[in-house]
PDB file of C-alpha atoms in Angstrom:
ATOM      1  CA  UNK A   1      42.393 -16.138   3.079  1.00  0.00           C
ATOM      2  CA  UNK A   2      43.060 -15.166  -0.484  1.00  0.00           C
ATOM      3  CA  UNK A   3      40.327 -13.520  -2.532  1.00  0.00           C
ATOM      4  CA  UNK A   4      39.494 -15.225  -5.853  1.00  0.00           C
ATOM      5  CA  UNK A   5      40.872 -13.352  -8.820  1.00  0.00           C
ATOM      6  CA  UNK A   6      37.475 -13.020 -10.469  1.00  0.00           C
ATOM      7  CA  UNK A   7      36.259 -11.017  -7.472  1.00  0.00           C
ATOM      8  CA  UNK A   8      39.269  -8.754  -7.063  1.00  0.00           C
ATOM      9  CA  UNK A   9      39.535  -7.936 -10.791  1.00  0.00           C
ATOM     10  CA  UNK A  10      35.825  -7.428 -11.346  1.00  0.00           C
ATOM     11  CA  UNK A  11      34.902  -3.735 -11.714  1.00  0.00           C
ATOM     12  CA  UNK A  12      32.248  -2.381  -9.388  1.00  0.00           C
ATOM     13  CA  UNK A  13      28.840  -2.008 -10.980  1.00  0.00           C
ATOM     14  CA  UNK A  14      26.296   0.757 -10.660  1.00  0.00           C
ATOM     15  CA  UNK A  15      22.916   1.512 -12.122  1.00  0.00           C
ATOM     16  CA  UNK A  16      22.794   2.951 -15.611  1.00  0.00           C
ATOM     17  CA  UNK A  17      20.061   5.345 -14.421  1.00  0.00           C
ATOM     18  CA  UNK A  18      21.602   8.581 -13.195  1.00  0.00           C
ATOM     19  CA  UNK A  19      18.223   9.825 -11.944  1.00  0.00           C
ATOM     20  CA  UNK A  20      16.019   7.216 -10.246  1.00  0.00           C
ATOM     21  CA  UNK A  21      12.390   7.240 -11.419  1.00  0.00           C
ATOM     22  CA  UNK A  22       9.553   8.624  -9.354  1.00  0.00           C
ATOM     23  CA  UNK A  23       7.412   6.086  -7.551  1.00  0.00           C
ATOM     24  CA  UNK A  24       4.425   4.512  -9.289  1.00  0.00           C
ATOM     25  CA  UNK A  25       0.842   4.374  -8.009  1.00  0.00           C
ATOM     26  CA  UNK A  26       0.553   1.515  -5.537  1.00  0.00           C
ATOM     27  CA  UNK A  27       4.270   0.716  -5.573  1.00  0.00           C
ATOM     28  CA  UNK A  28       4.393   0.108  -1.811  1.00  0.00           C
ATOM     29  CA  UNK A  29       1.396  -2.198  -2.111  1.00  0.00           C
ATOM     30  CA  UNK A  30       3.065  -4.099  -4.951  1.00  0.00           C
ATOM     31  CA  UNK A  31       6.121  -4.611  -2.736  1.00  0.00           C
ATOM     32  CA  UNK A  32       3.963  -5.911   0.125  1.00  0.00           C
ATOM     33  CA  UNK A  33       2.101  -8.301  -2.194  1.00  0.00           C
ATOM     34  CA  UNK A  34       5.402  -9.694  -3.509  1.00  0.00           C
ATOM     35  CA  UNK A  35       6.603 -10.173   0.081  1.00  0.00           C
ATOM     36  CA  UNK A  36       3.428 -12.056   1.039  1.00  0.00           C
ATOM     37  CA  UNK A  37       3.765 -14.327  -1.993  1.00  0.00           C
ATOM     38  CA  UNK A  38       7.245 -15.228  -0.751  1.00  0.00           C
ATOM     39  CA  UNK A  39       5.709 -16.355   2.540  1.00  0.00           C
ATOM     40  CA  UNK A  40       3.180 -18.455   0.620  1.00  0.00           C
ATOM     41  CA  UNK A  41       6.033 -20.145  -1.237  1.00  0.00           C
ATOM     42  CA  UNK A  42       7.823 -20.815   2.063  1.00  0.00           C
ATOM     43  CA  UNK A  43       4.798 -22.497   3.652  1.00  0.00           C
ATOM     44  CA  UNK A  44       4.216 -24.596   0.536  1.00  0.00           C
ATOM     45  CA  UNK A  45       7.842 -25.707   0.686  1.00  0.00           C
ATOM     46  CA  UNK A  46       7.565 -26.658   4.381  1.00  0.00           C
ATOM     47  CA  UNK A  47       4.414 -28.671   3.755  1.00  0.00           C
ATOM     48  CA  UNK A  48       5.890 -30.441   0.726  1.00  0.00           C
ATOM     49  CA  UNK A  49       9.107 -31.362   2.553  1.00  0.00           C
ATOM     50  CA  UNK A  50       7.286 -32.974   5.456  1.00  0.00           C
ATOM     51  CA  UNK A  51       4.897 -34.716   3.079  1.00  0.00           C
ATOM     52  CA  UNK A  52       7.835 -36.232   1.191  1.00  0.00           C
ATOM     53  CA  UNK A  53       9.495 -37.336   4.445  1.00  0.00           C
ATOM     54  CA  UNK A  54       6.301 -38.994   5.673  1.00  0.00           C
ATOM     55  CA  UNK A  55       5.741 -40.693   2.311  1.00  0.00           C
ATOM     56  CA  UNK A  56       9.304 -41.991   2.339  1.00  0.00           C
ATOM     57  CA  UNK A  57       8.893 -43.387   5.831  1.00  0.00           C
ATOM     58  CA  UNK A  58       5.701 -45.184   4.861  1.00  0.00           C
ATOM     59  CA  UNK A  59       7.445 -46.555   1.779  1.00  0.00           C
ATOM     60  CA  UNK A  60      10.216 -47.904   3.988  1.00  0.00           C
ATOM     61  CA  UNK A  61       7.616 -49.503   6.227  1.00  0.00           C
ATOM     62  CA  UNK A  62       5.825 -51.121   3.261  1.00  0.00           C
ATOM     63  CA  UNK A  63       9.027 -52.783   2.109  1.00  0.00           C
ATOM     64  CA  UNK A  64       9.469 -54.010   5.683  1.00  0.00           C
ATOM     65  CA  UNK A  65      12.448 -51.984   6.706  1.00  0.00           C
ATOM     66  CA  UNK A  66      12.683 -51.163  10.442  1.00  0.00           C
ATOM     67  CA  UNK A  67      11.326 -47.610  10.491  1.00  0.00           C
ATOM     68  CA  UNK A  68       8.728 -45.700  12.527  1.00  0.00           C
ATOM     69  CA  UNK A  69       6.579 -43.570  10.174  1.00  0.00           C
ATOM     70  CA  UNK A  70       3.979 -42.571  12.763  1.00  0.00           C
ATOM     71  CA  UNK A  71       6.044 -39.727  14.247  1.00  0.00           C
ATOM     72  CA  UNK A  72       6.871 -38.276  10.856  1.00  0.00           C
ATOM     73  CA  UNK A  73       3.251 -38.653   9.737  1.00  0.00           C
ATOM     74  CA  UNK A  74       1.935 -36.634  12.688  1.00  0.00           C
ATOM     75  CA  UNK A  75       4.652 -34.049  12.120  1.00  0.00           C
ATOM     76  CA  UNK A  76       3.694 -33.828   8.441  1.00  0.00           C
ATOM     77  CA  UNK A  77      -0.009 -33.473   9.300  1.00  0.00           C
ATOM     78  CA  UNK A  78       0.755 -30.718  11.805  1.00  0.00           C
ATOM     79  CA  UNK A  79       2.997 -28.778   9.410  1.00  0.00           C
ATOM     80  CA  UNK A  80       0.608 -29.185   6.470  1.00  0.00           C
ATOM     81  CA  UNK A  81      -2.363 -28.082   8.591  1.00  0.00           C
ATOM     82  CA  UNK A  82      -0.467 -25.051   9.879  1.00  0.00           C
ATOM     83  CA  UNK A  83       0.681 -24.186   6.352  1.00  0.00           C
ATOM     84  CA  UNK A  84      -2.873 -24.401   4.980  1.00  0.00           C
ATOM     85  CA  UNK A  85      -4.163 -22.025   7.673  1.00  0.00           C
ATOM     86  CA  UNK A  86      -1.349 -19.534   7.084  1.00  0.00           C
ATOM     87  CA  UNK A  87      -1.665 -19.692   3.293  1.00  0.00           C
ATOM     88  CA  UNK A  88      -5.399 -19.012   3.495  1.00  0.00           C
ATOM     89  CA  UNK A  89      -4.719 -16.015   5.724  1.00  0.00           C
ATOM     90  CA  UNK A  90      -1.985 -14.734   3.410  1.00  0.00           C
ATOM     91  CA  UNK A  91      -4.194 -15.143   0.348  1.00  0.00           C
ATOM     92  CA  UNK A  92      -6.892 -13.098   2.069  1.00  0.00           C
ATOM     93  CA  UNK A  93      -4.314 -10.382   2.810  1.00  0.00           C
ATOM     94  CA  UNK A  94      -3.093 -10.509  -0.787  1.00  0.00           C
ATOM     95  CA  UNK A  95      -6.637 -10.151  -2.150  1.00  0.00           C
ATOM     96  CA  UNK A  96      -7.219  -7.104   0.054  1.00  0.00           C
ATOM     97  CA  UNK A  97      -3.917  -5.557  -1.018  1.00  0.00           C
ATOM     98  CA  UNK A  98      -4.677  -6.210  -4.676  1.00  0.00           C
ATOM     99  CA  UNK A  99      -8.061  -4.545  -4.289  1.00  0.00           C
ATOM    100  CA  UNK A 100      -6.393  -1.558  -2.632  1.00  0.00           C
ATOM    101  CA  UNK A 101      -3.785  -1.462  -5.385  1.00  0.00           C
ATOM    102  CA  UNK A 102      -6.466  -1.380  -8.065  1.00  0.00           C
ATOM    103  CA  UNK A 103      -8.155   1.482  -6.211  1.00  0.00           C
ATOM    104  CA  UNK A 104      -4.929   3.489  -6.082  1.00  0.00           C
ATOM    105  CA  UNK A 105      -4.437   3.091  -9.824  1.00  0.00           C
ATOM    106  CA  UNK A 106      -8.022   4.098 -10.544  1.00  0.00           C
ATOM    107  CA  UNK A 107      -7.482   7.250  -8.477  1.00  0.00           C
ATOM    108  CA  UNK A 108      -4.160   7.911 -10.236  1.00  0.00           C
ATOM    109  CA  UNK A 109      -5.974   7.879 -13.575  1.00  0.00           C
ATOM    110  CA  UNK A 110      -8.448  10.428 -12.220  1.00  0.00           C
ATOM    111  CA  UNK A 111      -5.699  12.685 -10.848  1.00  0.00           C
ATOM    112  CA  UNK A 112      -3.388  12.757 -13.853  1.00  0.00           C
ATOM    113  CA  UNK A 113      -5.631  15.162 -15.897  1.00  0.00           C
ATOM    114  CA  UNK A 114      -5.139  17.726 -13.103  1.00  0.00           C
ATOM    115  CA  UNK A 115      -1.703  18.385 -14.583  1.00  0.00           C
ATOM    116  CA  UNK A 116      -3.466  20.379 -17.311  1.00  0.00           C
ATOM    117  CA  UNK A 117      -4.715  22.741 -14.576  1.00  0.00           C
ATOM    118  CA  UNK A 118      -1.227  23.435 -13.296  1.00  0.00           C
ATOM    119  CA  UNK A 119      -1.084  20.750 -10.619  1.00  0.00           C
ATOM    120  CA  UNK A 120       1.822  18.375 -10.017  1.00  0.00           C
ATOM    121  CA  UNK A 121       0.808  14.838  -9.107  1.00  0.00           C
ATOM    122  CA  UNK A 122       2.986  12.424  -7.131  1.00  0.00           C
ATOM    123  CA  UNK A 123       2.236   8.841  -6.179  1.00  0.00           C
ATOM    124  CA  UNK A 124       3.240   6.596  -3.277  1.00  0.00           C
ATOM    125  CA  UNK A 125       5.245   9.041  -1.180  1.00  0.00           C
ATOM    126  CA  UNK A 126       6.998   7.014   1.568  1.00  0.00           C
ATOM    127  CA  UNK A 127       6.866   8.138   5.179  1.00  0.00           C
ATOM    128  CA  UNK A 128       8.137   6.547   8.392  1.00  0.00           C
ATOM    129  CA  UNK A 129       6.125   3.333   8.528  1.00  0.00           C
ATOM    130  CA  UNK A 130       3.455   4.426   6.033  1.00  0.00           C
ATOM    131  CA  UNK A 131       3.015   5.812   2.548  1.00  0.00           C
ATOM    132  CA  UNK A 132       0.820   8.599   1.178  1.00  0.00           C
ATOM    133  CA  UNK A 133      -1.025   7.223  -1.831  1.00  0.00           C
ATOM    134  CA  UNK A 134      -1.058  10.480  -3.804  1.00  0.00           C
ATOM    135  CA  UNK A 135       0.081  14.071  -3.329  1.00  0.00           C
ATOM    136  CA  UNK A 136      -1.222  16.977  -5.390  1.00  0.00           C
ATOM    137  CA  UNK A 137       0.609  20.316  -5.524  1.00  0.00           C
ATOM    138  CA  UNK A 138      -0.810  23.288  -7.376  1.00  0.00           C
ATOM    139  CA  UNK A 139      -2.326  26.750  -7.214  1.00  0.00           C
ATOM    140  CA  UNK A 140      -4.943  25.619  -4.673  1.00  0.00           C
ATOM    141  CA  UNK A 141      -2.320  24.257  -2.280  1.00  0.00           C
ATOM    142  CA  UNK A 142      -0.969  20.853  -1.288  1.00  0.00           C
ATOM    143  CA  UNK A 143      -3.268  17.852  -0.830  1.00  0.00           C
ATOM    144  CA  UNK A 144      -2.443  14.449   0.657  1.00  0.00           C
ATOM    145  CA  UNK A 145      -4.812  11.875  -0.806  1.00  0.00           C
ATOM    146  CA  UNK A 146      -5.517   8.577   0.965  1.00  0.00           C
ATOM    147  CA  UNK A 147      -7.371   5.944  -1.084  1.00  0.00           C
ATOM    148  CA  UNK A 148      -9.785   3.579   0.655  1.00  0.00           C
ATOM    149  CA  UNK A 149     -11.069   0.741  -1.499  1.00  0.00           C
ATOM    150  CA  UNK A 150     -13.953  -1.203   0.018  1.00  0.00           C
ATOM    151  CA  UNK A 151     -16.188  -3.968  -1.256  1.00  0.00           C
ATOM    152  CA  UNK A 152     -19.725  -2.836  -1.993  1.00  0.00           C
ATOM    153  CA  UNK A 153     -22.839  -4.175  -0.272  1.00  0.00           C
ATOM    154  CA  UNK A 154     -24.770  -6.824  -2.186  1.00  0.00           C
ATOM    155  CA  UNK A 155     -27.919  -4.703  -2.028  1.00  0.00           C
ATOM    156  CA  UNK A 156     -28.652  -1.015  -1.858  1.00  0.00           C
ATOM    157  CA  UNK A 157     -26.548   1.963  -2.809  1.00  0.00           C
ATOM    158  CA  UNK A 158     -22.865   2.046  -1.903  1.00  0.00           C
ATOM    159  CA  UNK A 159     -22.863   5.178   0.253  1.00  0.00           C
ATOM    160  CA  UNK A 160     -20.309   6.610   2.662  1.00  0.00           C
ATOM    161  CA  UNK A 161     -21.797   9.148   5.077  1.00  0.00           C
ATOM    162  CA  UNK A 162     -19.474  11.841   6.435  1.00  0.00           C
ATOM    163  CA  UNK A 163     -20.832  13.977   9.276  1.00  0.00           C
ATOM    164  CA  UNK A 164     -17.661  15.998   9.820  1.00  0.00           C
ATOM    165  CA  UNK A 165     -16.280  13.866  12.649  1.00  0.00           C
ATOM    166  CA  UNK A 166     -16.844  10.242  11.622  1.00  0.00           C
ATOM    167  CA  UNK A 167     -17.644   8.061   8.644  1.00  0.00           C
ATOM    168  CA  UNK A 168     -20.457   5.573   8.352  1.00  0.00           C
ATOM    169  CA  UNK A 169     -21.700   3.090   5.761  1.00  0.00           C
ATOM    170  CA  UNK A 170     -25.456   3.705   5.732  1.00  0.00           C
ATOM    171  CA  UNK A 171     -26.788   1.989   8.895  1.00  0.00           C
ATOM    172  CA  UNK A 172     -23.388   0.710  10.002  1.00  0.00           C
ATOM    173  CA  UNK A 173     -21.311   1.745  12.990  1.00  0.00           C
ATOM    174  CA  UNK A 174     -19.343   5.028  12.730  1.00  0.00           C
ATOM    175  CA  UNK A 175     -15.578   4.891  12.322  1.00  0.00           C
ATOM    176  CA  UNK A 176     -12.915   7.602  12.157  1.00  0.00           C
ATOM    177  CA  UNK A 177      -9.639   5.750  11.484  1.00  0.00           C
ATOM    178  CA  UNK A 178      -9.318   6.958   7.838  1.00  0.00           C
ATOM    179  CA  UNK A 179      -9.818  10.572   8.958  1.00  0.00           C
ATOM    180  CA  UNK A 180      -7.164  10.333  11.673  1.00  0.00           C
ATOM    181  CA  UNK A 181      -4.799   8.558   9.301  1.00  0.00           C
ATOM    182  CA  UNK A 182      -5.229  11.269   6.653  1.00  0.00           C
ATOM    183  CA  UNK A 183      -4.639  14.024   9.233  1.00  0.00           C
ATOM    184  CA  UNK A 184      -1.457  12.377  10.516  1.00  0.00           C
ATOM    185  CA  UNK A 185      -0.092  11.927   6.996  1.00  0.00           C
ATOM    186  CA  UNK A 186      -0.899  15.526   6.057  1.00  0.00           C
ATOM    187  CA  UNK A 187       0.866  16.770   9.215  1.00  0.00           C
ATOM    188  CA  UNK A 188       3.983  14.738   8.374  1.00  0.00           C
ATOM    189  CA  UNK A 189       3.960  15.983   4.778  1.00  0.00           C
ATOM    190  CA  UNK A 190       3.697  19.618   5.904  1.00  0.00           C
ATOM    191  CA  UNK A 191       6.756  19.087   8.126  1.00  0.00           C
ATOM    192  CA  UNK A 192       8.638  17.604   5.176  1.00  0.00           C
ATOM    193  CA  UNK A 193       7.782  20.487   2.838  1.00  0.00           C
ATOM    194  CA  UNK A 194       8.540  23.133   5.471  1.00  0.00           C
ATOM    195  CA  UNK A 195      11.769  21.353   6.454  1.00  0.00           C
ATOM    196  CA  UNK A 196      10.505  21.055  10.014  1.00  0.00           C
ATOM    197  CA  UNK A 197      10.054  24.824  10.447  1.00  0.00           C
ATOM    198  CA  UNK A 198       6.920  26.141  12.083  1.00  0.00           C
ATOM    199  CA  UNK A 199       4.952  28.755  10.217  1.00  0.00           C
ATOM    200  CA  UNK A 200       6.329  27.671   6.840  1.00  0.00           C
ATOM    201  CA  UNK A 201       4.757  28.384   3.478  1.00  0.00           C
ATOM    202  CA  UNK A 202       2.988  25.045   3.141  1.00  0.00           C
ATOM    203  CA  UNK A 203      -0.124  23.647   4.750  1.00  0.00           C
ATOM    204  CA  UNK A 204      -1.499  20.315   3.601  1.00  0.00           C
ATOM    205  CA  UNK A 205      -5.160  19.414   3.177  1.00  0.00           C
ATOM    206  CA  UNK A 206      -5.938  15.776   4.084  1.00  0.00           C
ATOM    207  CA  UNK A 207      -8.201  14.033   1.590  1.00  0.00           C
ATOM    208  CA  UNK A 208      -9.818  10.580   1.766  1.00  0.00           C
ATOM    209  CA  UNK A 209     -11.302   9.166  -1.433  1.00  0.00           C
ATOM    210  CA  UNK A 210     -13.533   6.118  -1.858  1.00  0.00           C
ATOM    211  CA  UNK A 211     -13.478   4.882  -5.484  1.00  0.00           C
ATOM    212  CA  UNK A 212     -16.901   3.854  -6.842  1.00  0.00           C
ATOM    213  CA  UNK A 213     -18.703   4.952  -3.648  1.00  0.00           C
ATOM    214  CA  UNK A 214     -21.178   7.799  -3.317  1.00  0.00           C
ATOM    215  CA  UNK A 215     -20.181  10.173  -0.492  1.00  0.00           C
ATOM    216  CA  UNK A 216     -22.969  11.942   1.351  1.00  0.00           C
ATOM    217  CA  UNK A 217     -21.963  14.894   3.508  1.00  0.00           C
ATOM    218  CA  UNK A 218     -24.083  15.708   6.534  1.00  0.00           C
ATOM    219  CA  UNK A 219     -23.966  18.171   9.419  1.00  0.00           C
ATOM    220  CA  UNK A 220     -20.635  19.921   9.760  1.00  0.00           C
ATOM    221  CA  UNK A 221     -18.921  17.914   7.017  1.00  0.00           C
ATOM    222  CA  UNK A 222     -18.642  21.013   4.827  1.00  0.00           C
ATOM    223  CA  UNK A 223     -16.453  22.607   7.530  1.00  0.00           C
ATOM    224  CA  UNK A 224     -14.317  19.543   8.196  1.00  0.00           C
ATOM    225  CA  UNK A 225     -10.558  19.803   7.762  1.00  0.00           C
ATOM    226  CA  UNK A 226     -10.638  16.476   5.871  1.00  0.00           C
ATOM    227  CA  UNK A 227     -12.246  16.184   2.469  1.00  0.00           C
ATOM    228  CA  UNK A 228     -14.060  12.875   2.003  1.00  0.00           C
ATOM    229  CA  UNK A 229     -14.939  12.380  -1.646  1.00  0.00           C
ATOM    230  CA  UNK A 230     -15.491  10.133  -4.572  1.00  0.00           C
ATOM    231  CA  UNK A 231     -12.240  10.716  -6.502  1.00  0.00           C
ATOM    232  CA  UNK A 232     -14.161  11.980  -9.549  1.00  0.00           C
ATOM    233  CA  UNK A 233     -15.341  14.955  -7.475  1.00  0.00           C
ATOM    234  CA  UNK A 234     -11.822  16.054  -6.523  1.00  0.00           C
ATOM    235  CA  UNK A 235     -11.278  18.153  -9.657  1.00  0.00           C
ATOM    236  CA  UNK A 236     -14.441  20.132  -8.962  1.00  0.00           C
ATOM    237  CA  UNK A 237     -13.418  20.770  -5.355  1.00  0.00           C
ATOM    238  CA  UNK A 238     -10.008  22.008  -6.487  1.00  0.00           C
ATOM    239  CA  UNK A 239     -11.629  24.381  -8.976  1.00  0.00           C
ATOM    240  CA  UNK A 240     -13.324  26.173  -6.079  1.00  0.00           C
ATOM    241  CA  UNK A 241     -10.140  26.584  -4.050  1.00  0.00           C
ATOM    242  CA  UNK A 242      -8.486  30.023  -4.015  1.00  0.00           C
ATOM    243  CA  UNK A 243      -5.006  30.317  -5.492  1.00  0.00           C
ATOM    244  CA  UNK A 244      -2.638  30.317  -2.511  1.00  0.00           C
ATOM    245  CA  UNK A 245       0.619  29.035  -4.025  1.00  0.00           C
ATOM    246  CA  UNK A 246       2.748  30.909  -6.526  1.00  0.00           C
ATOM    247  CA  UNK A 247       4.549  29.152  -9.336  1.00  0.00           C
ATOM    248  CA  UNK A 248       7.785  29.430  -7.371  1.00  0.00           C
ATOM    249  CA  UNK A 249       6.297  27.727  -4.294  1.00  0.00           C
ATOM    250  CA  UNK A 250       4.757  25.012  -6.465  1.00  0.00           C
ATOM    251  CA  UNK A 251       8.192  24.344  -7.963  1.00  0.00           C
ATOM    252  CA  UNK A 252       9.756  24.274  -4.478  1.00  0.00           C
ATOM    253  CA  UNK A 253       7.243  21.736  -3.140  1.00  0.00           C
ATOM    254  CA  UNK A 254       7.484  19.615  -6.284  1.00  0.00           C
ATOM    255  CA  UNK A 255      11.282  19.583  -6.054  1.00  0.00           C
ATOM    256  CA  UNK A 256      11.180  18.496  -2.396  1.00  0.00           C
ATOM    257  CA  UNK A 257       8.784  15.656  -3.198  1.00  0.00           C
ATOM    258  CA  UNK A 258      10.833  14.548  -6.208  1.00  0.00           C
ATOM    259  CA  UNK A 259      14.058  14.441  -4.186  1.00  0.00           C
ATOM    260  CA  UNK A 260      12.375  12.579  -1.309  1.00  0.00           C
ATOM    261  CA  UNK A 261      10.758  10.059  -3.650  1.00  0.00           C
ATOM    262  CA  UNK A 262      13.995   9.371  -5.515  1.00  0.00           C
ATOM    263  CA  UNK A 263      16.002   9.032  -2.310  1.00  0.00           C
ATOM    264  CA  UNK A 264      13.460   6.481  -1.109  1.00  0.00           C
ATOM    265  CA  UNK A 265      13.833   4.620  -4.397  1.00  0.00           C
ATOM    266  CA  UNK A 266      17.608   4.428  -3.920  1.00  0.00           C
ATOM    267  CA  UNK A 267      17.188   3.195  -0.347  1.00  0.00           C
ATOM    268  CA  UNK A 268      14.999   0.276  -1.444  1.00  0.00           C
ATOM    269  CA  UNK A 269      16.784  -0.562  -4.705  1.00  0.00           C
TER     270      UNK A 269
END
């Protein structure tokens, strides 16, 4: 089979950007929201197609042509009902993702002034099957920041209680999933920065932040390996950390994160 001339003569194209940009706050969430909207469009299309088919069959029946609209009508009802249920579920997922995205951007605005204190701030660092919302590298060390955006109660103060092992919303049931998630992400990030070597220069502090929530620390929370904070308190916590990274090590970690982030950008472009 011959190849059309316009294909064989066309020069290959490449991006005009020699250096891909770093990732933006909430970029992974934006991608997921766009993907969910595509599903919504698909279900709307399915429902509309079956609705048109059923309408056409009924029209044929009204003008007394020999057709059987009942089967198509039941099929249309089934597809439309299924599409409505799925669209409602997708819209709920989209609303939750949008809320999380807004939280990540609020936290990014809080973190950016840390650059004046010698910290490097990175957003949306991709890992295998997850992403770290924010990474901070500076004199006080490396910090992996996980943002958790939750709706507030209608009454009372919005308080997260951290006892060192679990989290709890006032009189609610304890949960520890955000703590375990933050630990796992920090462990992966330390492996990345140390290039898989044990006993490397970098350890990573896991941090969980709850925008617009008051965090109350109880019991052994002050000794916990995971910081649980309102993001506005993060700067104060960093100010009390001893200087453990030299300028050279800060540059090394920042370079590794920049290369990883840009390689991930190329892979998804």
